[in-house]
Amino acid sequence: MYEKLEKILKEAFQKSNYNYEPKIIKSNIEEIDFQCDDAFKLAKEYHKAPLIIAEEIVSNLKKEPYFNEYFKKVSASKPGFINIIVSDKLINDNLKKLISKEKFGVKKENETIVLDYGGPNVAKPLHVGHLRTAIIGQAINNILKFKGNKTISDVHLGDIGAQMGQVIYGIINDFPNKKYEEINFDLNYLNVTYPKMSALCKENEEIKQKCAEITKKLQEGDKNYHILWQKIYNLSVTDIKRIYDYLDVHFDYWYGESDAYKEFPEMMKYLEDNHYLKLDEGAKVIEVKEKDDKIDIPPCIIQKSDGAYLYATSDLGTIWQRKKDFNPDEIIYVVDARQSMHFTQIFRAVKKTHIYEGKLAHYGNGTVNGKDNKPFKTRTGGALKLEDLIKEVKEEFVNLRPENKNMDEEDLDKIVNAILKFADLQNDYTRNYIFDIKKFSEVNGKTGPYILYTYLRINKLLTKNSGNLSDNIYNETDRTLRLKLLEVTNIIEQASKERKPHYIANYLYELSVIANNFYQNNHMTGLENEIKNDYNIILSFNNLVLKTLLNLLGIHIPKSM
Ligand code: ARG
């Protein structure tokens, strides 16, 4: 419908010789459906008051033979708005079309897009900080897939960093005189050993050095250390997978930084042969400064003077591998915004060295904060384990009402997911937000449970559809709901174009409020058949929209709640 209206409006602009592509937006004023604010933009260029232009356009529209078919009322208002109230017929014609379309008529795209999100580190349990990249990354993945793109997701495990050397050192000390093959430990052991070793390395420089030496050997392919590495990897990655599964976060590839090491010989030769590397105090670097930089962008360090490779090298090597294996049109990173300097350096190095010519994007997410507006911590000040957060949310919801205690376990897990994800995804991902467990678990307010509840309530009213939507609209709440449903296509397009799931979350909330209002004001019982049938069609479609968009956010509907 937006396209149609914009086309009609464009003709009206052209009649007065304004060559312009007007845009219409949903109006915030209750009595008005849409508005066009473009008279303001043309005012400067044509040296005319915006109101004069708006009046010209309105008068052009009114002369059209189709005016009454499309519009109920069009008017110009100070200082230059064009206000539009569309006809009921236009709403219904478009709604009928929309209902018959597959995927709400979104335009099909056909790109190959690699998505890098999650990014957990092996040997460390997932904590709250890992929640956002997983949830946001998966939502963007779902949206881009819905649009028809071929997406390839890769978790990009941090599997060869300093923590691996530290944990291996700890194991060797805890199991002296034992062959590496024969050493056995479990996840609990790992969960204790990593923080213990990490703390030890902070206070003891000598041990820290020894651990770093192990990490370096590991990176060089040491077979013995690799035995312990593999044991750590298996335990830790199984646990990470379990929690991602719970969150319905999935990856096509479980590659890690260590997989990039296989690419280094080939990539380093390429970089050397083409003279892209500079020596800087013994280290090999790629200069990435540009003359318009407002801040200092340090060189991208590829290899330290002792021969060790770094985080940046593994990201370059990974791009090298992705280009070779997938030849994608784009690579997207959903990683904490605090890593934006790293990605600036990487992206520049890639362009400069022509390792990959496709699009690169870093969507830097903000943090999940506690009530003090600082990154979420446990009461004792440590990072809160993701699993503990999940447990806390579940407990909160179970204790909300007595009947929740008897809920089906699977349904409960769906609700926990809805609470976590809707709390997160309603915010622009670039912003931090305060996670208030109480507030986000409530069935009222801008929460996941509220949307689920709306869906389930409406679902109970539905019967099988028979016949087509009539040409009537029965009252204001009905009209408002139909108009809101017509927005769905644009919302998905916008979320997909900007890679911002919060457009979908916010729309879901607004639609739910309107749908609740609709069924509270229009009782389904005792209605004439035609009205009843119309309402049934509209509410079924409403629920299809809710369900589809919830799924895009990774939220699934419980059987009951
Ligand atoms: N493991 C990294 C960290 O915890 C995040 C990885 C993000 N992805 C990437 N390709 N660099 O900081």
Coordinates of C-alpha atoms and ligand atoms in Angstrom, one line a residue:
M1 CA 0.0 0.0 0.0
Y2 CA 2.9 2.4 0.7
E3 CA 4.2 2.0 -2.8
K4 CA 0.8 2.5 -4.3
L5 CA 0.2 5.7 -2.3
E6 CA 3.7 7.0 -3.1
K7 CA 3.0 6.5 -6.8
I8 CA -0.2 8.4 -6.6
L9 CA 1.5 11.2 -4.7
K10 CA 4.4 11.3 -7.1
E11 CA 1.9 12.0 -9.9
A12 CA 0.4 14.8 -7.9
F13 CA 3.8 16.3 -7.4
Q14 CA 4.6 16.0 -11.1
K15 CA 1.4 17.8 -12.1
S16 CA 2.8 20.9 -10.4
N17 CA 6.2 20.2 -12.0
Y18 CA 7.9 19.0 -8.9
N19 CA 10.2 16.3 -10.0
Y20 CA 10.4 14.3 -6.8
E21 CA 10.0 10.9 -5.2
P22 CA 7.7 11.6 -2.2
K23 CA 7.7 9.4 0.8
I24 CA 4.8 8.7 3.0
I25 CA 5.0 7.9 6.7
K26 CA 2.6 6.6 9.3
S27 CA 1.2 9.6 11.2
N28 CA 1.5 9.9 14.9
I29 CA -1.7 11.8 15.0
E30 CA -4.6 9.5 15.8
E31 CA -7.1 10.9 13.4
I32 CA -4.7 10.8 10.4
D33 CA -3.4 7.6 8.7
F34 CA -0.4 8.9 6.8
Q35 CA 1.4 12.0 6.2
C36 CA 3.9 13.3 3.6
D37 CA 6.4 15.9 4.9
D38 CA 8.2 16.5 1.6
A39 CA 6.8 19.9 0.9
F40 CA 9.4 21.1 3.4
K41 CA 12.2 19.6 1.3
L42 CA 11.0 21.2 -1.9
A43 CA 10.4 24.6 -0.3
K44 CA 14.0 25.6 -0.4
E45 CA 14.6 24.5 -4.0
Y46 CA 11.5 26.1 -5.4
H47 CA 11.6 29.2 -3.2
K48 CA 8.0 28.7 -2.0
A49 CA 6.4 28.3 1.4
P50 CA 5.9 24.6 2.2
L51 CA 2.2 25.2 3.0
I52 CA 1.7 26.6 -0.6
I53 CA 3.3 23.4 -2.0
A54 CA 1.3 21.2 0.2
E55 CA -1.9 22.9 -0.8
E56 CA -1.1 22.5 -4.5
I57 CA -0.5 18.8 -4.1
V58 CA -3.8 18.4 -2.2
S59 CA -5.7 20.2 -4.8
N60 CA -4.1 18.1 -7.6
L61 CA -5.0 14.9 -5.7
K62 CA -8.6 16.1 -5.3
K63 CA -9.0 16.5 -9.1
E64 CA -8.2 12.9 -9.8
P65 CA -11.1 10.7 -10.8
Y66 CA -9.9 8.0 -8.5
F67 CA -9.8 10.3 -5.5
N68 CA -12.8 8.9 -3.7
E69 CA -11.8 5.4 -4.3
Y70 CA -8.5 5.8 -2.5
F71 CA -9.0 8.6 0.0
K72 CA -11.5 9.5 2.7
K73 CA -9.8 12.9 3.2
V74 CA -6.6 14.7 2.2
S75 CA -5.7 18.0 3.6
A76 CA -2.8 20.4 4.0
S77 CA -2.0 21.8 7.4
K78 CA 0.5 24.4 8.8
P79 CA 3.3 24.7 8.3
G80 CA 3.3 22.3 5.3
F81 CA 2.1 18.8 6.1
I82 CA 0.1 16.8 3.7
N83 CA -2.4 14.7 5.8
I84 CA -3.9 11.6 4.4
I85 CA -6.9 9.5 5.5
V86 CA -7.3 6.6 3.2
S87 CA -10.6 5.0 2.1
D88 CA -11.8 1.8 3.7
K89 CA -11.8 0.3 0.2
L90 CA -8.0 1.0 -0.2
I91 CA -7.3 -0.7 3.2
N92 CA -9.4 -3.7 2.4
D93 CA -8.1 -4.1 -1.2
N94 CA -4.5 -4.0 0.1
L95 CA -5.2 -6.3 3.0
K96 CA -6.7 -8.9 0.7
K97 CA -3.7 -8.7 -1.5
L98 CA -1.3 -8.9 1.5
I99 CA -3.1 -11.9 2.9
S100 CA -2.7 -13.8 -0.3
K101 CA 1.0 -13.1 -0.7
E102 CA 3.7 -15.4 0.4
K103 CA 6.1 -14.0 3.0
F104 CA 4.0 -10.8 3.2
G105 CA 5.3 -9.8 -0.2
V106 CA 8.8 -9.0 0.9
K107 CA 11.2 -8.5 -2.0
K108 CA 13.4 -11.6 -2.6
E109 CA 17.1 -11.2 -2.2
N110 CA 19.7 -13.6 -3.3
E111 CA 23.1 -12.9 -1.7
T112 CA 25.5 -15.2 0.0
I113 CA 26.2 -13.7 3.4
V114 CA 28.5 -15.1 6.1
L115 CA 27.5 -14.2 9.7
D116 CA 30.0 -14.3 12.5
Y117 CA 28.3 -14.2 15.9
G118 CA 28.5 -15.8 19.3
G119 CA 32.3 -15.8 19.4
P120 CA 32.6 -17.7 22.8
N121 CA 35.9 -18.7 24.2
V122 CA 36.7 -22.3 24.8
A123 CA 37.5 -23.3 28.4
K124 CA 35.5 -20.4 29.8
P125 CA 31.8 -20.8 30.5
L126 CA 29.4 -18.6 28.7
H127 CA 28.4 -15.5 30.7
V128 CA 25.9 -12.7 30.3
G129 CA 28.2 -10.8 28.0
H130 CA 27.8 -13.6 25.4
L131 CA 24.0 -13.3 25.3
R132 CA 23.6 -10.3 23.0
T133 CA 25.8 -11.3 20.1
A134 CA 24.1 -14.8 20.0
I135 CA 20.6 -13.4 20.1
I136 CA 21.1 -10.5 17.8
G137 CA 23.2 -12.5 15.4
Q138 CA 20.7 -15.3 15.2
A139 CA 17.9 -12.8 14.6
I140 CA 19.7 -11.0 11.8
N141 CA 20.5 -14.5 10.3
N142 CA 16.8 -15.4 10.5
I143 CA 15.7 -12.2 8.9
L144 CA 18.2 -12.3 6.0
K145 CA 17.3 -15.9 5.4
F146 CA 13.6 -15.0 5.3
K147 CA 14.4 -12.5 2.6
G148 CA 15.8 -15.4 0.5
N149 CA 19.5 -14.9 1.0
K150 CA 21.9 -17.8 1.5
T151 CA 23.3 -17.3 4.9
I152 CA 26.3 -19.1 6.4
S153 CA 26.8 -18.8 10.1
D154 CA 30.1 -19.4 11.8
V155 CA 30.5 -19.3 15.6
H156 CA 34.2 -18.4 15.4
L157 CA 35.3 -19.9 18.7
G158 CA 38.2 -18.3 20.6
D159 CA 40.0 -21.6 20.9
I160 CA 43.6 -20.8 20.8
G161 CA 44.0 -17.7 23.0
A162 CA 45.9 -17.2 26.3
Q163 CA 43.3 -19.1 28.3
M164 CA 44.2 -22.4 26.6
G165 CA 47.8 -22.2 27.7
Q166 CA 46.7 -21.2 31.2
V167 CA 44.3 -24.1 31.6
I168 CA 46.8 -26.6 30.1
Y169 CA 49.4 -25.4 32.6
G170 CA 46.9 -25.9 35.4
I171 CA 46.1 -29.4 34.3
I172 CA 49.7 -30.4 34.0
N173 CA 50.3 -29.3 37.5
D174 CA 47.2 -31.0 38.9
F175 CA 48.1 -34.3 37.2
P176 CA 51.8 -34.7 37.6
N177 CA 53.5 -37.9 36.4
K178 CA 50.6 -38.8 34.2
K179 CA 50.7 -39.2 30.4
Y180 CA 48.6 -36.6 28.7
E181 CA 46.5 -39.3 27.0
E182 CA 45.6 -40.7 30.4
I183 CA 44.6 -37.5 32.1
N184 CA 40.8 -37.2 32.7
F185 CA 38.8 -34.3 34.0
D186 CA 35.3 -33.1 33.8
L187 CA 33.5 -29.8 33.1
N188 CA 33.3 -28.9 36.8
Y189 CA 37.1 -29.2 37.0
L190 CA 37.4 -27.0 33.9
N191 CA 35.0 -24.4 35.4
V192 CA 37.2 -24.2 38.5
T193 CA 40.6 -24.3 36.8
Y194 CA 40.1 -21.5 34.3
P195 CA 39.3 -18.8 36.9
K196 CA 41.9 -20.1 39.2
M197 CA 44.6 -20.0 36.6
S198 CA 43.5 -16.6 35.3
A199 CA 43.7 -15.1 38.7
L200 CA 47.1 -16.8 39.3
C201 CA 48.5 -15.3 36.1
K202 CA 47.4 -11.9 37.1
E203 CA 49.5 -12.0 40.3
N204 CA 52.4 -14.2 39.1
E205 CA 54.4 -12.9 36.1
E206 CA 56.6 -16.0 36.0
I207 CA 53.6 -18.4 35.7
K208 CA 52.0 -16.1 33.2
Q209 CA 55.1 -16.4 31.0
K210 CA 55.1 -20.1 31.2
C211 CA 51.5 -20.3 30.2
A212 CA 52.1 -17.9 27.3
E213 CA 54.9 -20.2 26.2
I214 CA 52.5 -23.1 26.1
T215 CA 49.9 -21.1 24.1
K216 CA 52.6 -20.2 21.6
K217 CA 53.7 -23.9 21.2
L218 CA 50.1 -24.8 20.7
Q219 CA 49.7 -22.3 18.0
E220 CA 52.8 -23.7 16.3
G221 CA 51.1 -27.1 16.3
D222 CA 52.7 -28.9 19.3
K223 CA 51.3 -32.5 19.2
N224 CA 51.5 -33.1 23.0
Y225 CA 49.8 -30.0 24.1
H226 CA 47.2 -30.6 21.4
I227 CA 46.1 -33.8 23.3
L228 CA 45.1 -31.8 26.3
W229 CA 43.7 -29.0 24.1
Q230 CA 41.4 -31.5 22.4
K231 CA 40.1 -32.7 25.8
I232 CA 39.4 -29.2 26.9
Y233 CA 37.8 -28.4 23.6
N234 CA 35.4 -31.4 23.7
L235 CA 34.1 -30.7 27.2
S236 CA 33.8 -27.0 26.7
V237 CA 32.3 -26.9 23.3
T238 CA 29.7 -29.5 24.2
D239 CA 28.6 -27.3 27.0
I240 CA 28.5 -24.2 24.9
K241 CA 26.4 -26.0 22.3
R242 CA 24.0 -27.1 25.0
I243 CA 23.3 -23.6 26.0
Y244 CA 23.1 -22.2 22.5
D245 CA 20.6 -25.0 21.7
Y246 CA 18.5 -23.9 24.6
L247 CA 18.5 -20.4 23.1
D248 CA 17.8 -21.8 19.6
V249 CA 21.0 -20.3 18.4
H250 CA 22.6 -22.4 15.7
F251 CA 25.7 -22.4 13.5
D252 CA 26.4 -23.9 10.1
Y253 CA 30.1 -24.0 11.1
W254 CA 31.8 -24.4 14.4
Y255 CA 35.2 -23.1 13.2
G256 CA 37.5 -21.5 15.6
E257 CA 40.4 -19.1 15.5
S258 CA 42.7 -22.2 15.4
D259 CA 41.2 -23.2 12.0
A260 CA 42.6 -19.9 10.5
Y261 CA 46.1 -21.0 11.4
K262 CA 46.0 -23.5 8.5
E263 CA 45.6 -20.5 6.2
F264 CA 48.6 -18.6 7.5
P265 CA 51.4 -20.0 5.3
E266 CA 49.5 -19.3 2.1
M267 CA 48.2 -15.9 3.3
M268 CA 51.6 -14.8 4.7
K269 CA 53.3 -15.7 1.5
Y270 CA 50.7 -13.6 -0.4
L271 CA 51.2 -10.6 2.0
E272 CA 55.0 -10.9 1.8
D273 CA 55.1 -11.3 -2.0
N274 CA 53.0 -8.2 -2.5
H275 CA 55.0 -6.2 0.0
Y276 CA 52.0 -5.4 2.2
L277 CA 53.9 -6.1 5.4
K278 CA 56.0 -3.5 7.2
L279 CA 58.5 -4.1 9.9
D280 CA 57.7 -2.2 13.1
E281 CA 60.2 -2.9 15.9
G282 CA 60.6 -6.4 14.7
A283 CA 56.8 -7.1 14.3
K284 CA 55.2 -7.5 10.9
V285 CA 52.3 -5.0 10.5
I286 CA 49.9 -3.6 7.9
E287 CA 49.6 0.2 8.1
V288 CA 46.0 1.1 8.0
K289 CA 46.0 4.9 8.8
E290 CA 44.1 7.1 6.4
K291 CA 44.7 10.8 5.9
D292 CA 41.2 11.9 7.0
D293 CA 41.3 10.0 10.3
K294 CA 40.1 12.0 13.2
I295 CA 41.7 9.5 15.7
D296 CA 44.8 7.5 15.6
I297 CA 44.3 4.1 13.9
P298 CA 47.3 2.0 14.9
P299 CA 48.8 -0.5 12.4
C300 CA 47.3 -4.0 12.3
I301 CA 49.8 -6.3 13.9
I302 CA 50.1 -9.6 12.0
Q303 CA 53.0 -11.3 13.6
K304 CA 54.9 -10.4 16.7
S305 CA 58.7 -10.2 16.8
D306 CA 58.8 -13.6 18.5
G307 CA 56.9 -15.1 15.6
A308 CA 53.5 -15.3 17.5
Y309 CA 50.3 -14.6 15.6
L310 CA 47.5 -12.5 17.1
Y311 CA 43.8 -12.1 17.2
A312 CA 43.9 -9.8 14.1
T313 CA 45.9 -12.5 12.2
S314 CA 43.2 -15.1 12.9
D315 CA 40.5 -12.8 11.7
L316 CA 42.4 -12.0 8.5
G317 CA 43.1 -15.8 8.0
T318 CA 39.4 -16.5 8.5
I319 CA 38.4 -14.0 5.9
W320 CA 40.9 -15.6 3.6
Q321 CA 39.3 -19.0 4.3
R322 CA 35.7 -17.7 3.9
K323 CA 36.5 -16.1 0.6
K324 CA 38.0 -19.4 -0.7
D325 CA 35.3 -21.7 0.6
F326 CA 32.1 -19.6 0.3
N327 CA 33.0 -16.6 -1.9
P328 CA 30.4 -14.5 -0.1
D329 CA 28.9 -11.2 -1.1
E330 CA 29.2 -10.0 2.4
I331 CA 30.6 -10.9 5.8
I332 CA 28.8 -9.6 8.9
Y333 CA 30.2 -9.6 12.4
V334 CA 27.9 -9.2 15.4
V335 CA 30.5 -8.5 18.1
D336 CA 30.6 -6.3 21.2
A337 CA 30.9 -2.6 20.2
R338 CA 34.1 -2.4 22.3
Q339 CA 35.9 -4.2 19.5
S340 CA 35.1 -1.6 16.9
M341 CA 38.8 -0.5 16.6
H342 CA 39.8 -4.1 15.9
F343 CA 37.3 -4.4 13.1
T344 CA 38.3 -1.0 11.7
Q345 CA 41.8 -2.2 11.4
I346 CA 40.8 -5.6 10.0
F347 CA 38.5 -4.2 7.4
R348 CA 41.0 -1.7 6.3
A349 CA 43.8 -4.3 6.1
V350 CA 41.5 -6.5 4.0
K351 CA 40.7 -3.7 1.5
K352 CA 44.3 -2.6 1.3
T353 CA 45.7 -6.0 0.6
H354 CA 42.7 -7.1 -1.6
I355 CA 42.3 -10.3 0.4
Y356 CA 38.5 -9.9 -0.1
E357 CA 36.6 -7.3 -2.1
G358 CA 33.1 -8.0 -0.8
K359 CA 31.1 -6.1 1.8
L360 CA 32.2 -6.2 5.4
A361 CA 30.1 -5.0 8.3
H362 CA 30.6 -4.9 12.1
Y363 CA 27.4 -4.5 14.0
G364 CA 28.7 -3.6 17.4
N365 CA 26.3 -4.4 20.2
G366 CA 26.0 -2.6 23.5
T367 CA 26.1 -4.4 26.9
V368 CA 23.5 -5.9 29.1
N369 CA 23.5 -3.9 32.3
G370 CA 22.4 -4.3 35.8
K371 CA 20.3 -1.8 37.8
D372 CA 23.4 0.2 38.4
N373 CA 23.6 0.6 34.6
K374 CA 27.0 -1.1 34.5
P375 CA 27.6 -4.5 32.8
F376 CA 25.6 -7.2 34.6
K377 CA 27.5 -8.8 37.5
T378 CA 26.8 -11.3 40.2
R379 CA 26.2 -10.1 43.8
T380 CA 29.8 -10.9 44.5
G381 CA 31.0 -8.9 41.5
G382 CA 31.9 -11.7 39.0
A383 CA 30.6 -12.1 35.5
L384 CA 27.2 -13.9 35.8
K385 CA 27.2 -17.2 34.0
L386 CA 24.6 -17.4 31.2
E387 CA 23.2 -20.6 32.6
D388 CA 22.6 -18.9 36.0
L389 CA 20.8 -16.0 34.3
I390 CA 18.6 -18.5 32.5
K391 CA 17.8 -20.2 35.8
E392 CA 17.1 -17.0 37.5
V393 CA 14.6 -15.9 34.8
K394 CA 12.9 -19.3 34.9
E395 CA 12.5 -19.0 38.7
E396 CA 11.2 -15.5 38.4
F397 CA 8.5 -16.6 35.9
V398 CA 7.5 -19.7 37.8
N399 CA 7.0 -17.7 41.0
L400 CA 5.0 -15.0 39.3
R401 CA 1.7 -16.9 39.6
P402 CA 0.8 -20.1 41.4
E403 CA -0.4 -21.8 38.2
N404 CA 3.0 -21.3 36.5
K405 CA 4.4 -23.9 38.8
N406 CA 2.5 -26.6 36.9
M407 CA 3.5 -25.5 33.5
D408 CA 4.8 -27.8 30.9
E409 CA 8.6 -27.7 31.0
E410 CA 9.0 -27.2 27.2
D411 CA 6.5 -24.3 27.3
L412 CA 8.4 -22.8 30.2
D413 CA 11.6 -22.9 28.3
K414 CA 9.9 -21.1 25.4
I415 CA 8.7 -18.4 27.7
V416 CA 12.2 -18.0 29.2
N417 CA 13.5 -17.6 25.7
A418 CA 10.8 -15.0 25.0
I419 CA 11.7 -13.1 28.1
L420 CA 15.4 -12.9 27.4
K421 CA 15.1 -12.2 23.7
F422 CA 12.3 -9.7 23.8
A423 CA 14.1 -7.7 26.5
D424 CA 17.1 -7.6 24.3
L425 CA 15.8 -7.2 20.8
Q426 CA 13.4 -4.4 21.6
N427 CA 16.5 -2.2 21.9
D428 CA 18.6 -0.9 19.0
Y429 CA 21.5 -3.3 19.3
T430 CA 24.0 -0.5 19.5
R431 CA 22.6 0.7 22.8
N432 CA 23.1 -0.8 26.3
Y433 CA 20.1 -1.8 28.2
I434 CA 19.2 -2.6 31.8
F435 CA 18.0 -6.1 32.3
D436 CA 15.3 -6.0 34.9
I437 CA 14.2 -9.6 35.4
K438 CA 11.0 -8.7 37.2
K439 CA 9.9 -6.2 34.6
F440 CA 10.7 -8.4 31.6
S441 CA 8.9 -11.5 33.0
E442 CA 5.6 -9.7 33.5
V443 CA 2.7 -10.6 31.3
N444 CA 1.8 -7.0 31.0
G445 CA 4.0 -4.3 29.4
K446 CA 6.6 -4.4 26.6
T447 CA 7.6 -8.0 27.3
G448 CA 7.9 -11.3 25.5
P449 CA 5.2 -13.0 27.6
Y450 CA 2.8 -10.2 26.7
I451 CA 3.2 -10.9 23.0
L452 CA 2.9 -14.6 23.6
Y453 CA -0.2 -14.2 25.7
T454 CA -1.8 -12.0 23.1
Y455 CA -1.2 -14.7 20.5
L456 CA -2.7 -17.4 22.6
R457 CA -5.7 -15.4 23.7
I458 CA -6.6 -14.6 20.0
N459 CA -5.8 -18.2 18.9
K460 CA -8.6 -19.4 21.2
L461 CA -11.1 -17.3 19.4
L462 CA -10.3 -18.5 15.9
T463 CA -12.4 -20.9 13.9
K464 CA -11.7 -22.1 10.4
N465 CA -11.8 -19.4 7.8
S466 CA -14.6 -19.6 5.2
G467 CA -15.1 -17.1 2.4
N468 CA -13.3 -13.9 1.7
L469 CA -12.9 -10.6 3.4
S470 CA -15.9 -8.4 2.7
D471 CA -15.5 -4.7 1.8
N472 CA -16.6 -3.5 5.2
I473 CA -14.8 -2.0 8.1
Y474 CA -16.9 -2.0 11.2
N475 CA -15.4 0.5 13.7
E476 CA -12.3 2.4 14.7
T477 CA -10.5 -0.4 16.5
D478 CA -11.1 -2.6 13.6
R479 CA -9.8 0.0 11.1
T480 CA -6.7 0.6 13.3
L481 CA -5.8 -3.1 13.4
R482 CA -6.2 -3.5 9.6
L483 CA -4.0 -0.5 9.0
K484 CA -1.4 -1.8 11.4
L485 CA -1.3 -5.2 9.7
L486 CA -0.6 -3.4 6.4
E487 CA 2.7 -2.2 7.9
V488 CA 4.2 -5.6 8.2
T489 CA 6.0 -5.8 4.8
N490 CA 7.8 -2.5 5.3
I491 CA 8.8 -3.4 8.8
I492 CA 10.5 -6.6 7.7
E493 CA 12.2 -4.7 4.8
Q494 CA 13.5 -2.0 7.1
A495 CA 14.8 -4.5 9.7
S496 CA 16.5 -6.4 6.9
K497 CA 18.0 -3.4 5.2
E498 CA 19.4 -1.9 8.4
R499 CA 20.0 -5.3 10.0
K500 CA 18.1 -4.1 13.0
P501 CA 15.7 -6.6 14.6
H502 CA 14.3 -4.0 17.1
Y503 CA 12.1 -2.7 14.3
I504 CA 10.4 -6.1 14.3
A505 CA 10.2 -6.2 18.1
N506 CA 8.7 -2.8 18.4
Y507 CA 6.2 -3.5 15.7
L508 CA 5.2 -6.8 17.5
Y509 CA 4.5 -4.8 20.6
E510 CA 2.5 -2.1 18.9
L511 CA 0.5 -4.7 16.9
S512 CA -0.2 -6.7 20.1
V513 CA -1.6 -3.6 21.9
I514 CA -3.9 -2.9 18.9
A515 CA -5.0 -6.5 18.6
N516 CA -5.8 -6.7 22.3
N517 CA -7.7 -3.5 22.0
F518 CA -9.6 -5.0 19.0
Y519 CA -10.8 -8.1 20.7
Q520 CA -11.7 -6.4 23.9
N521 CA -13.9 -4.1 22.0
N522 CA -15.3 -6.6 19.4
H523 CA -16.7 -9.7 21.0
M524 CA -16.8 -12.6 18.6
T525 CA -20.0 -14.1 20.1
G526 CA -23.4 -13.2 18.8
L527 CA -22.1 -11.6 15.6
E528 CA -23.7 -11.8 12.2
N529 CA -22.0 -14.3 10.0
E530 CA -20.4 -11.8 7.6
I531 CA -18.8 -9.8 10.4
K532 CA -17.7 -12.9 12.3
N533 CA -16.1 -14.2 9.2
D534 CA -14.3 -10.9 8.5
Y535 CA -13.0 -10.8 12.1
N536 CA -11.9 -14.3 11.9
I537 CA -9.9 -13.6 8.8
I538 CA -8.3 -10.5 10.3
L539 CA -7.4 -12.2 13.6
S540 CA -6.0 -15.3 11.8
F541 CA -3.8 -13.0 9.7
N542 CA -2.8 -11.1 12.8
N543 CA -1.7 -14.3 14.4
L544 CA 0.2 -15.4 11.4
V545 CA 2.1 -12.0 11.5
L546 CA 2.8 -12.4 15.2
K547 CA 4.0 -15.9 14.9
T548 CA 6.2 -15.3 11.8
L549 CA 7.8 -12.2 13.3
L550 CA 8.3 -13.9 16.7
N551 CA 10.1 -16.7 14.9
L552 CA 12.4 -14.3 13.2
L553 CA 13.4 -13.1 16.6
G554 CA 14.0 -16.7 17.7
I555 CA 10.8 -16.7 19.9
H556 CA 8.5 -19.7 19.7
I557 CA 5.0 -20.0 20.9
P558 CA 4.1 -22.3 23.9
K559 CA 1.0 -24.5 23.8
S560 CA -0.5 -22.6 26.7
M561 CA 0.5 -20.2 29.4
Ligands
ARG1 N1 36.2 -14.6 21.0 C1 36.1 -13.2 20.9 C2 36.0 -12.5 22.2 O1 35.5 -13.1 23.2 C3 35.0 -12.7 20.0 C4 35.1 -13.2 18.6 C5 34.4 -12.3 17.6 N2 34.5 -12.7 16.2 C6 35.5 -12.4 15.5 N3 35.6 -12.8 14.2 N4 36.5 -11.7 15.9 O2 36.3 -11.3 22.4

